[in-house]
Amino acid sequence: MRKRMIAGNWKMNKTFSEAVELASGLAKELADGTGDVDVVVAPPAVDLKGVAEVIEQEQAAFALSAQNVYWEESGAYTGETAPNMLEAIGATHCIIGHSERRDYFHETDEEINKKAKALMAHGIVPISCCGESLEIREAGKHVEFVVDQIKKDTEGLEITDPSKYVIAYEPIWAIGTGKTATADDAQEVCGAIRAALVEIFGQEIADGIRVLYGGSAKPDNIAGFLEKEDVDGALVGGASLKADSFADMVRSAMA
Ligand code: 13P
């Protein structure tokens, strides 16, 4: 059985003190535990240490994720962060391949694949994003496009524990637009992702990999997504920036 995951991607929001405040608020909201739901928050890089301290001090029921990583161990890569640096401050997860990074920073599937390998070498769980543009969706090529991303992003990965690799399907046209995919739209692609994972890794591993939906997921629509067979949780942007709305989404997943 796959454990549900609700992950909050704070994107480029929250100064250090604001991040600490949000993490503390969330720790209080979730003080009674999160049942069998894995909860993850992904603050900006400069806020990671502050949120790690809140998690430790308040014994918070959520894990820490970075939003990006570089695949080299160290060296002359100005502005980048290595996996061992994330590990050293207590990040256990890292988002990779978000469409905003693919789009604005021209990240390729080959690079995303290298990032996944580098993270996994340090025991950090990649939350690897995929998803199609509106143009591709309107051309009816979304399933084919996303499956191709999955094949490239997972190329050569050795997964022995499927709970340690997570995929997030985020249709680009639904991100930050208020335009959500329907639960059936999400299932169509998440189901195709699962079928591709069976081909790549075999049934047993594929059955254990969580596939999240992301794109205008909110407290009032999350339940519909979670009902779907191949949707194992959500990667939440805007609605993760307030402790109460994010905690509501966690509670929906616990129900
Ligand atoms: P929104 O929930 O703000 O649409 O963002 C989704 C997302 O991109 C999460 O990574």
PDB file of C-alpha atoms and ligand atoms in Angstrom:
ATOM      1  CA  MET A   1       0.000   0.000   0.000  1.00  0.00           C
ATOM      2  CA  ARG A   2       1.357   3.420  -0.916  1.00  0.00           C
ATOM      3  CA  LYS A   3       1.444   6.002   1.852  1.00  0.00           C
ATOM      4  CA  ARG A   4      -0.100   9.284   0.770  1.00  0.00           C
ATOM      5  CA  MET A   5       2.145  12.330   0.531  1.00  0.00           C
ATOM      6  CA  ILE A   6       1.189  15.991   0.758  1.00  0.00           C
ATOM      7  CA  ALA A   7       4.099  18.248  -0.167  1.00  0.00           C
ATOM      8  CA  GLY A   8       4.178  22.045  -0.076  1.00  0.00           C
ATOM      9  CA  ASN A   9       6.325  23.856  -2.613  1.00  0.00           C
ATOM     10  CA  TRP A  10       6.820  27.346  -1.246  1.00  0.00           C
ATOM     11  CA  LYS A  11       8.602  28.392  -4.472  1.00  0.00           C
ATOM     12  CA  MET A  12      10.318  31.817  -4.187  1.00  0.00           C
ATOM     13  CA  ASN A  13       8.216  32.976  -1.243  1.00  0.00           C
ATOM     14  CA  LYS A  14       8.991  33.713   2.419  1.00  0.00           C
ATOM     15  CA  THR A  15      11.972  35.495   3.927  1.00  0.00           C
ATOM     16  CA  PHE A  16      13.855  33.652   6.657  1.00  0.00           C
ATOM     17  CA  SER A  17      11.671  34.948   9.501  1.00  0.00           C
ATOM     18  CA  GLU A  18       8.478  34.384   7.508  1.00  0.00           C
ATOM     19  CA  ALA A  19       9.558  30.812   6.723  1.00  0.00           C
ATOM     20  CA  VAL A  20      10.261  30.102  10.388  1.00  0.00           C
ATOM     21  CA  GLU A  21       6.857  31.539  11.284  1.00  0.00           C
ATOM     22  CA  LEU A  22       5.058  29.437   8.667  1.00  0.00           C
ATOM     23  CA  ALA A  23       6.888  26.266   9.738  1.00  0.00           C
ATOM     24  CA  SER A  24       6.063  26.927  13.409  1.00  0.00           C
ATOM     25  CA  GLY A  25       2.422  27.554  12.530  1.00  0.00           C
ATOM     26  CA  LEU A  26       2.294  24.308  10.584  1.00  0.00           C
ATOM     27  CA  ALA A  27       3.960  22.393  13.427  1.00  0.00           C
ATOM     28  CA  LYS A  28       1.176  23.609  15.731  1.00  0.00           C
ATOM     29  CA  GLU A  29      -1.567  22.805  13.220  1.00  0.00           C
ATOM     30  CA  LEU A  30      -0.203  19.273  12.864  1.00  0.00           C
ATOM     31  CA  ALA A  31       0.676  18.773  16.532  1.00  0.00           C
ATOM     32  CA  ASP A  32      -1.649  15.777  16.788  1.00  0.00           C
ATOM     33  CA  GLY A  33       0.263  13.967  14.045  1.00  0.00           C
ATOM     34  CA  THR A  34      -0.470  13.244  10.413  1.00  0.00           C
ATOM     35  CA  GLY A  35      -1.646   9.650  10.686  1.00  0.00           C
ATOM     36  CA  ASP A  36      -0.319   7.644   7.799  1.00  0.00           C
ATOM     37  CA  VAL A  37       0.304  10.648   5.558  1.00  0.00           C
ATOM     38  CA  ASP A  38       3.834  11.811   4.745  1.00  0.00           C
ATOM     39  CA  VAL A  39       3.988  15.602   4.898  1.00  0.00           C
ATOM     40  CA  VAL A  40       6.840  17.535   3.314  1.00  0.00           C
ATOM     41  CA  VAL A  41       7.597  21.250   3.002  1.00  0.00           C
ATOM     42  CA  ALA A  42       9.976  22.779   0.481  1.00  0.00           C
ATOM     43  CA  PRO A  43      11.117  26.276   1.485  1.00  0.00           C
ATOM     44  CA  PRO A  44      13.599  28.386  -0.510  1.00  0.00           C
ATOM     45  CA  ALA A  45      17.251  27.309  -0.081  1.00  0.00           C
ATOM     46  CA  VAL A  46      18.211  30.123   2.299  1.00  0.00           C
ATOM     47  CA  ASP A  47      15.306  29.199   4.598  1.00  0.00           C
ATOM     48  CA  LEU A  48      16.070  25.472   4.819  1.00  0.00           C
ATOM     49  CA  LYS A  49      18.228  25.648   7.924  1.00  0.00           C
ATOM     50  CA  GLY A  50      15.692  27.777   9.790  1.00  0.00           C
ATOM     51  CA  VAL A  51      12.877  25.356   8.977  1.00  0.00           C
ATOM     52  CA  ALA A  52      15.118  22.395   9.924  1.00  0.00           C
ATOM     53  CA  GLU A  53      15.563  23.983  13.352  1.00  0.00           C
ATOM     54  CA  VAL A  54      11.814  24.444  13.786  1.00  0.00           C
ATOM     55  CA  ILE A  55      11.262  20.779  12.852  1.00  0.00           C
ATOM     56  CA  GLU A  56      13.831  19.670  15.408  1.00  0.00           C
ATOM     57  CA  GLN A  57      12.757  21.977  18.230  1.00  0.00           C
ATOM     58  CA  GLU A  58       9.039  21.382  17.815  1.00  0.00           C
ATOM     59  CA  GLN A  59       9.328  17.703  16.839  1.00  0.00           C
ATOM     60  CA  ALA A  60       7.229  18.692  13.862  1.00  0.00           C
ATOM     61  CA  ALA A  61       5.344  16.039  11.895  1.00  0.00           C
ATOM     62  CA  PHE A  62       6.760  17.030   8.526  1.00  0.00           C
ATOM     63  CA  ALA A  63       9.930  16.496   6.544  1.00  0.00           C
ATOM     64  CA  LEU A  64      12.169  19.028   4.845  1.00  0.00           C
ATOM     65  CA  SER A  65      12.653  19.315   1.111  1.00  0.00           C
ATOM     66  CA  ALA A  66      14.816  21.507  -1.078  1.00  0.00           C
ATOM     67  CA  GLN A  67      13.436  22.876  -4.349  1.00  0.00           C
ATOM     68  CA  ASN A  68      16.523  22.180  -6.440  1.00  0.00           C
ATOM     69  CA  VAL A  69      20.019  20.681  -6.343  1.00  0.00           C
ATOM     70  CA  TYR A  70      23.122  20.402  -8.528  1.00  0.00           C
ATOM     71  CA  TRP A  71      24.488  16.962  -9.366  1.00  0.00           C
ATOM     72  CA  GLU A  72      28.187  17.547  -8.626  1.00  0.00           C
ATOM     73  CA  GLU A  73      29.580  16.938  -5.140  1.00  0.00           C
ATOM     74  CA  SER A  74      31.517  20.217  -4.832  1.00  0.00           C
ATOM     75  CA  GLY A  75      33.548  22.645  -6.891  1.00  0.00           C
ATOM     76  CA  ALA A  76      33.376  25.736  -9.035  1.00  0.00           C
ATOM     77  CA  TYR A  77      29.619  25.910  -9.682  1.00  0.00           C
ATOM     78  CA  THR A  78      28.748  29.390  -8.484  1.00  0.00           C
ATOM     79  CA  GLY A  79      25.258  29.670  -7.069  1.00  0.00           C
ATOM     80  CA  GLU A  80      24.554  25.946  -6.911  1.00  0.00           C
ATOM     81  CA  THR A  81      23.909  23.606  -3.970  1.00  0.00           C
ATOM     82  CA  ALA A  82      25.327  20.066  -3.701  1.00  0.00           C
ATOM     83  CA  PRO A  83      23.369  17.058  -2.402  1.00  0.00           C
ATOM     84  CA  ASN A  84      25.713  16.573   0.574  1.00  0.00           C
ATOM     85  CA  MET A  85      24.992  20.164   1.634  1.00  0.00           C
ATOM     86  CA  LEU A  86      21.275  19.419   1.685  1.00  0.00           C
ATOM     87  CA  GLU A  87      21.901  16.207   3.581  1.00  0.00           C
ATOM     88  CA  ALA A  88      24.044  18.044   6.151  1.00  0.00           C
ATOM     89  CA  ILE A  89      21.258  20.432   7.106  1.00  0.00           C
ATOM     90  CA  GLY A  90      18.617  17.722   7.360  1.00  0.00           C
ATOM     91  CA  ALA A  91      16.809  17.910   4.019  1.00  0.00           C
ATOM     92  CA  THR A  92      15.393  14.464   3.288  1.00  0.00           C
ATOM     93  CA  HIS A  93      13.593  15.315   0.024  1.00  0.00           C
ATOM     94  CA  CYS A  94      14.271  17.515  -2.997  1.00  0.00           C
ATOM     95  CA  ILE A  95      11.975  18.671  -5.780  1.00  0.00           C
ATOM     96  CA  ILE A  96      13.573  18.312  -9.207  1.00  0.00           C
ATOM     97  CA  GLY A  97      12.422  19.115 -12.714  1.00  0.00           C
ATOM     98  CA  HIS A  98       9.685  21.547 -11.777  1.00  0.00           C
ATOM     99  CA  SER A  99       8.186  23.086 -14.919  1.00  0.00           C
ATOM    100  CA  GLU A 100       9.271  26.538 -13.749  1.00  0.00           C
ATOM    101  CA  ARG A 101      12.878  25.329 -13.717  1.00  0.00           C
ATOM    102  CA  ARG A 102      12.475  23.592 -17.074  1.00  0.00           C
ATOM    103  CA  ASP A 103      10.915  26.716 -18.541  1.00  0.00           C
ATOM    104  CA  TYR A 104      12.810  29.677 -16.996  1.00  0.00           C
ATOM    105  CA  PHE A 105      16.140  27.935 -16.401  1.00  0.00           C
ATOM    106  CA  HIS A 106      16.089  25.593 -19.389  1.00  0.00           C
ATOM    107  CA  GLU A 107      16.576  22.386 -17.408  1.00  0.00           C
ATOM    108  CA  THR A 108      16.539  19.257 -19.508  1.00  0.00           C
ATOM    109  CA  ASP A 109      15.406  15.719 -18.753  1.00  0.00           C
ATOM    110  CA  GLU A 110      19.053  14.605 -18.894  1.00  0.00           C
ATOM    111  CA  GLU A 111      19.938  17.084 -16.138  1.00  0.00           C
ATOM    112  CA  ILE A 112      16.917  16.097 -14.072  1.00  0.00           C
ATOM    113  CA  ASN A 113      18.029  12.481 -14.359  1.00  0.00           C
ATOM    114  CA  LYS A 114      21.529  13.391 -13.118  1.00  0.00           C
ATOM    115  CA  LYS A 115      19.999  15.270 -10.195  1.00  0.00           C
ATOM    116  CA  ALA A 116      17.884  12.247  -9.232  1.00  0.00           C
ATOM    117  CA  LYS A 117      20.959   9.989  -9.249  1.00  0.00           C
ATOM    118  CA  ALA A 118      23.005  12.465  -7.191  1.00  0.00           C
ATOM    119  CA  LEU A 119      20.233  12.826  -4.605  1.00  0.00           C
ATOM    120  CA  MET A 120      19.645   9.093  -4.331  1.00  0.00           C
ATOM    121  CA  ALA A 121      23.362   8.535  -3.753  1.00  0.00           C
ATOM    122  CA  HIS A 122      22.877  10.641  -0.609  1.00  0.00           C
ATOM    123  CA  GLY A 123      19.636   8.993   0.469  1.00  0.00           C
ATOM    124  CA  ILE A 124      17.604  12.094  -0.399  1.00  0.00           C
ATOM    125  CA  VAL A 125      14.179  11.392  -1.927  1.00  0.00           C
ATOM    126  CA  PRO A 126      13.674  13.088  -5.300  1.00  0.00           C
ATOM    127  CA  ILE A 127      10.212  14.515  -5.973  1.00  0.00           C
ATOM    128  CA  SER A 128      10.557  14.513  -9.730  1.00  0.00           C
ATOM    129  CA  CYS A 129       8.092  16.697 -11.631  1.00  0.00           C
ATOM    130  CA  CYS A 130       6.633  16.206 -15.068  1.00  0.00           C
ATOM    131  CA  GLY A 131       3.736  17.701 -16.976  1.00  0.00           C
ATOM    132  CA  GLU A 132       2.603  19.087 -20.300  1.00  0.00           C
ATOM    133  CA  SER A 133       1.902  22.575 -21.642  1.00  0.00           C
ATOM    134  CA  LEU A 134      -1.554  23.685 -22.774  1.00  0.00           C
ATOM    135  CA  GLU A 135      -0.452  23.414 -26.392  1.00  0.00           C
ATOM    136  CA  ILE A 136       0.508  19.760 -25.962  1.00  0.00           C
ATOM    137  CA  ARG A 137      -2.729  19.014 -24.077  1.00  0.00           C
ATOM    138  CA  GLU A 138      -4.829  20.643 -26.783  1.00  0.00           C
ATOM    139  CA  ALA A 139      -3.043  18.587 -29.415  1.00  0.00           C
ATOM    140  CA  GLY A 140      -4.040  15.457 -27.447  1.00  0.00           C
ATOM    141  CA  LYS A 141      -0.401  14.459 -26.959  1.00  0.00           C
ATOM    142  CA  HIS A 142      -0.206  14.873 -23.173  1.00  0.00           C
ATOM    143  CA  VAL A 143       0.025  11.198 -22.218  1.00  0.00           C
ATOM    144  CA  GLU A 144       2.711  10.483 -24.778  1.00  0.00           C
ATOM    145  CA  PHE A 145       4.653  13.607 -23.759  1.00  0.00           C
ATOM    146  CA  VAL A 146       4.604  12.858 -20.029  1.00  0.00           C
ATOM    147  CA  VAL A 147       5.487   9.185 -20.497  1.00  0.00           C
ATOM    148  CA  ASP A 148       8.485  10.295 -22.567  1.00  0.00           C
ATOM    149  CA  GLN A 149       9.566  12.636 -19.744  1.00  0.00           C
ATOM    150  CA  ILE A 150       9.258   9.782 -17.234  1.00  0.00           C
ATOM    151  CA  LYS A 151      11.386   7.452 -19.375  1.00  0.00           C
ATOM    152  CA  LYS A 152      14.137  10.062 -19.691  1.00  0.00           C
ATOM    153  CA  ASP A 153      13.984  11.235 -16.073  1.00  0.00           C
ATOM    154  CA  THR A 154      14.250   7.682 -14.699  1.00  0.00           C
ATOM    155  CA  GLU A 155      16.856   6.385 -17.161  1.00  0.00           C
ATOM    156  CA  GLY A 156      19.319   4.092 -15.366  1.00  0.00           C
ATOM    157  CA  LEU A 157      17.898   4.759 -11.877  1.00  0.00           C
ATOM    158  CA  GLU A 158      18.264   1.874  -9.476  1.00  0.00           C
ATOM    159  CA  ILE A 159      15.277   1.852  -7.198  1.00  0.00           C
ATOM    160  CA  THR A 160      15.243  -0.783  -4.489  1.00  0.00           C
ATOM    161  CA  ASP A 161      12.915   1.047  -2.087  1.00  0.00           C
ATOM    162  CA  PRO A 162      10.055   2.577  -4.095  1.00  0.00           C
ATOM    163  CA  SER A 163       9.035   4.821  -1.202  1.00  0.00           C
ATOM    164  CA  LYS A 164      12.257   6.750  -1.836  1.00  0.00           C
ATOM    165  CA  TYR A 165      11.382   8.062  -5.284  1.00  0.00           C
ATOM    166  CA  VAL A 166       8.335  10.258  -5.876  1.00  0.00           C
ATOM    167  CA  ILE A 167       6.813  11.626  -9.075  1.00  0.00           C
ATOM    168  CA  ALA A 168       4.648  14.731  -9.276  1.00  0.00           C
ATOM    169  CA  TYR A 169       2.409  15.192 -12.304  1.00  0.00           C
ATOM    170  CA  GLU A 170       1.806  18.896 -12.726  1.00  0.00           C
ATOM    171  CA  PRO A 171       0.063  20.006 -15.910  1.00  0.00           C
ATOM    172  CA  ILE A 172       1.670  23.393 -16.612  1.00  0.00           C
ATOM    173  CA  TRP A 173      -1.624  24.997 -17.640  1.00  0.00           C
ATOM    174  CA  ALA A 174      -3.033  24.286 -14.166  1.00  0.00           C
ATOM    175  CA  ILE A 175      -0.139  25.745 -12.136  1.00  0.00           C
ATOM    176  CA  GLY A 176      -0.938  28.996 -10.358  1.00  0.00           C
ATOM    177  CA  THR A 177      -3.750  29.674 -12.801  1.00  0.00           C
ATOM    178  CA  GLY A 178      -6.685  28.601 -10.680  1.00  0.00           C
ATOM    179  CA  LYS A 179      -7.486  26.283 -13.586  1.00  0.00           C
ATOM    180  CA  THR A 180      -7.425  22.779 -12.170  1.00  0.00           C
ATOM    181  CA  ALA A 181      -7.279  19.594 -14.071  1.00  0.00           C
ATOM    182  CA  THR A 182     -10.265  17.408 -13.252  1.00  0.00           C
ATOM    183  CA  ALA A 183      -9.661  14.374 -11.097  1.00  0.00           C
ATOM    184  CA  ASP A 184     -10.228  12.265 -14.235  1.00  0.00           C
ATOM    185  CA  ASP A 185      -7.597  14.269 -16.150  1.00  0.00           C
ATOM    186  CA  ALA A 186      -5.159  13.623 -13.303  1.00  0.00           C
ATOM    187  CA  GLN A 187      -5.991   9.906 -13.182  1.00  0.00           C
ATOM    188  CA  GLU A 188      -5.568   9.521 -16.933  1.00  0.00           C
ATOM    189  CA  VAL A 189      -1.968  10.748 -16.798  1.00  0.00           C
ATOM    190  CA  CYS A 190      -1.064   9.333 -13.371  1.00  0.00           C
ATOM    191  CA  GLY A 191      -2.354   5.931 -14.545  1.00  0.00           C
ATOM    192  CA  ALA A 192      -0.219   6.186 -17.687  1.00  0.00           C
ATOM    193  CA  ILE A 193       2.782   7.119 -15.519  1.00  0.00           C
ATOM    194  CA  ARG A 194       2.157   4.004 -13.399  1.00  0.00           C
ATOM    195  CA  ALA A 195       1.971   1.830 -16.524  1.00  0.00           C
ATOM    196  CA  ALA A 196       5.266   3.320 -17.743  1.00  0.00           C
ATOM    197  CA  LEU A 197       6.835   2.629 -14.330  1.00  0.00           C
ATOM    198  CA  VAL A 198       5.726  -1.012 -14.557  1.00  0.00           C
ATOM    199  CA  GLU A 199       7.520  -1.272 -17.902  1.00  0.00           C
ATOM    200  CA  ILE A 200      10.656   0.390 -16.545  1.00  0.00           C
ATOM    201  CA  PHE A 201      10.954  -1.076 -13.028  1.00  0.00           C
ATOM    202  CA  GLY A 202       8.524  -4.003 -12.898  1.00  0.00           C
ATOM    203  CA  GLN A 203       5.198  -4.291 -11.112  1.00  0.00           C
ATOM    204  CA  GLU A 204       6.397  -4.456  -7.522  1.00  0.00           C
ATOM    205  CA  ILE A 205       8.545  -1.309  -7.616  1.00  0.00           C
ATOM    206  CA  ALA A 206       5.990   0.564  -9.760  1.00  0.00           C
ATOM    207  CA  ASP A 207       3.265  -0.230  -7.239  1.00  0.00           C
ATOM    208  CA  GLY A 208       5.280   1.417  -4.473  1.00  0.00           C
ATOM    209  CA  ILE A 209       6.209   4.699  -6.198  1.00  0.00           C
ATOM    210  CA  ARG A 210       4.014   7.602  -5.160  1.00  0.00           C
ATOM    211  CA  VAL A 211       2.576   9.736  -7.981  1.00  0.00           C
ATOM    212  CA  LEU A 212       1.315  13.131  -6.795  1.00  0.00           C
ATOM    213  CA  TYR A 213      -0.929  15.608  -8.580  1.00  0.00           C
ATOM    214  CA  GLY A 214      -0.037  19.313  -8.617  1.00  0.00           C
ATOM    215  CA  GLY A 215      -1.664  22.394 -10.117  1.00  0.00           C
ATOM    216  CA  SER A 216      -4.103  24.638  -8.222  1.00  0.00           C
ATOM    217  CA  ALA A 217      -4.709  21.903  -5.639  1.00  0.00           C
ATOM    218  CA  LYS A 218      -6.611  23.428  -2.720  1.00  0.00           C
ATOM    219  CA  PRO A 219      -8.482  22.390   0.426  1.00  0.00           C
ATOM    220  CA  ASP A 220     -11.771  22.324  -1.476  1.00  0.00           C
ATOM    221  CA  ASN A 221     -10.665  20.155  -4.406  1.00  0.00           C
ATOM    222  CA  ILE A 222      -8.016  17.818  -3.007  1.00  0.00           C
ATOM    223  CA  ALA A 223     -10.430  15.084  -1.906  1.00  0.00           C
ATOM    224  CA  GLY A 224     -11.542  14.450  -5.500  1.00  0.00           C
ATOM    225  CA  PHE A 225      -7.968  13.876  -6.661  1.00  0.00           C
ATOM    226  CA  LEU A 226      -7.157  11.587  -3.763  1.00  0.00           C
ATOM    227  CA  GLU A 227     -10.074   9.324  -4.621  1.00  0.00           C
ATOM    228  CA  LYS A 228      -8.330   8.332  -7.828  1.00  0.00           C
ATOM    229  CA  GLU A 229      -6.489   5.047  -7.921  1.00  0.00           C
ATOM    230  CA  ASP A 230      -3.131   6.337  -9.149  1.00  0.00           C
ATOM    231  CA  VAL A 231      -3.087   9.712  -7.382  1.00  0.00           C
ATOM    232  CA  ASP A 232      -1.182   9.274  -4.133  1.00  0.00           C
ATOM    233  CA  GLY A 233      -1.147  12.824  -2.872  1.00  0.00           C
ATOM    234  CA  ALA A 234      -0.480  16.390  -3.943  1.00  0.00           C
ATOM    235  CA  LEU A 235       2.317  18.844  -4.589  1.00  0.00           C
ATOM    236  CA  VAL A 236       0.815  22.122  -3.472  1.00  0.00           C
ATOM    237  CA  GLY A 237       2.020  25.617  -4.373  1.00  0.00           C
ATOM    238  CA  GLY A 238      -0.121  28.608  -3.386  1.00  0.00           C
ATOM    239  CA  ALA A 239      -2.238  26.794  -0.792  1.00  0.00           C
ATOM    240  CA  SER A 240       0.905  25.646   1.064  1.00  0.00           C
ATOM    241  CA  LEU A 241       1.832  29.228   1.984  1.00  0.00           C
ATOM    242  CA  LYS A 242      -0.720  29.368   4.789  1.00  0.00           C
ATOM    243  CA  ALA A 243      -0.449  26.897   7.656  1.00  0.00           C
ATOM    244  CA  ASP A 244      -4.202  26.443   8.059  1.00  0.00           C
ATOM    245  CA  SER A 245      -5.018  25.730   4.402  1.00  0.00           C
ATOM    246  CA  PHE A 246      -2.068  23.357   4.016  1.00  0.00           C
ATOM    247  CA  ALA A 247      -2.976  21.555   7.251  1.00  0.00           C
ATOM    248  CA  ASP A 248      -6.561  21.221   5.976  1.00  0.00           C
ATOM    249  CA  MET A 249      -5.217  19.456   2.906  1.00  0.00           C
ATOM    250  CA  VAL A 250      -3.169  17.112   5.079  1.00  0.00           C
ATOM    251  CA  ARG A 251      -6.291  16.328   7.107  1.00  0.00           C
ATOM    252  CA  SER A 252      -8.214  15.551   3.894  1.00  0.00           C
ATOM    253  CA  ALA A 253      -5.525  13.051   2.985  1.00  0.00           C
ATOM    254  CA  MET A 254      -5.759  11.457   6.445  1.00  0.00           C
ATOM    255  CA  ALA A 255      -9.488  10.893   6.173  1.00  0.00           C
TER     256      ALA A 255
HETATM  257  P1  13P B   1      -0.152  25.915  -7.407  1.00  0.00           P
HETATM  258  O1  13P B   1      -0.691  24.976  -6.367  1.00  0.00           O
HETATM  259  O2  13P B   1       0.087  27.307  -6.878  1.00  0.00           O
HETATM  260  O3  13P B   1      -0.927  25.868  -8.689  1.00  0.00           O
HETATM  261  O4  13P B   1       1.325  25.351  -7.764  1.00  0.00           O
HETATM  262  C1  13P B   1       1.492  24.023  -8.082  1.00  0.00           C
HETATM  263  C2  13P B   1       2.947  23.736  -8.154  1.00  0.00           C
HETATM  264  O5  13P B   1       3.614  24.140  -9.084  1.00  0.00           O
HETATM  265  C3  13P B   1       3.560  22.981  -7.049  1.00  0.00           C
HETATM  266  O6  13P B   1       4.854  22.601  -7.357  1.00  0.00           O
END
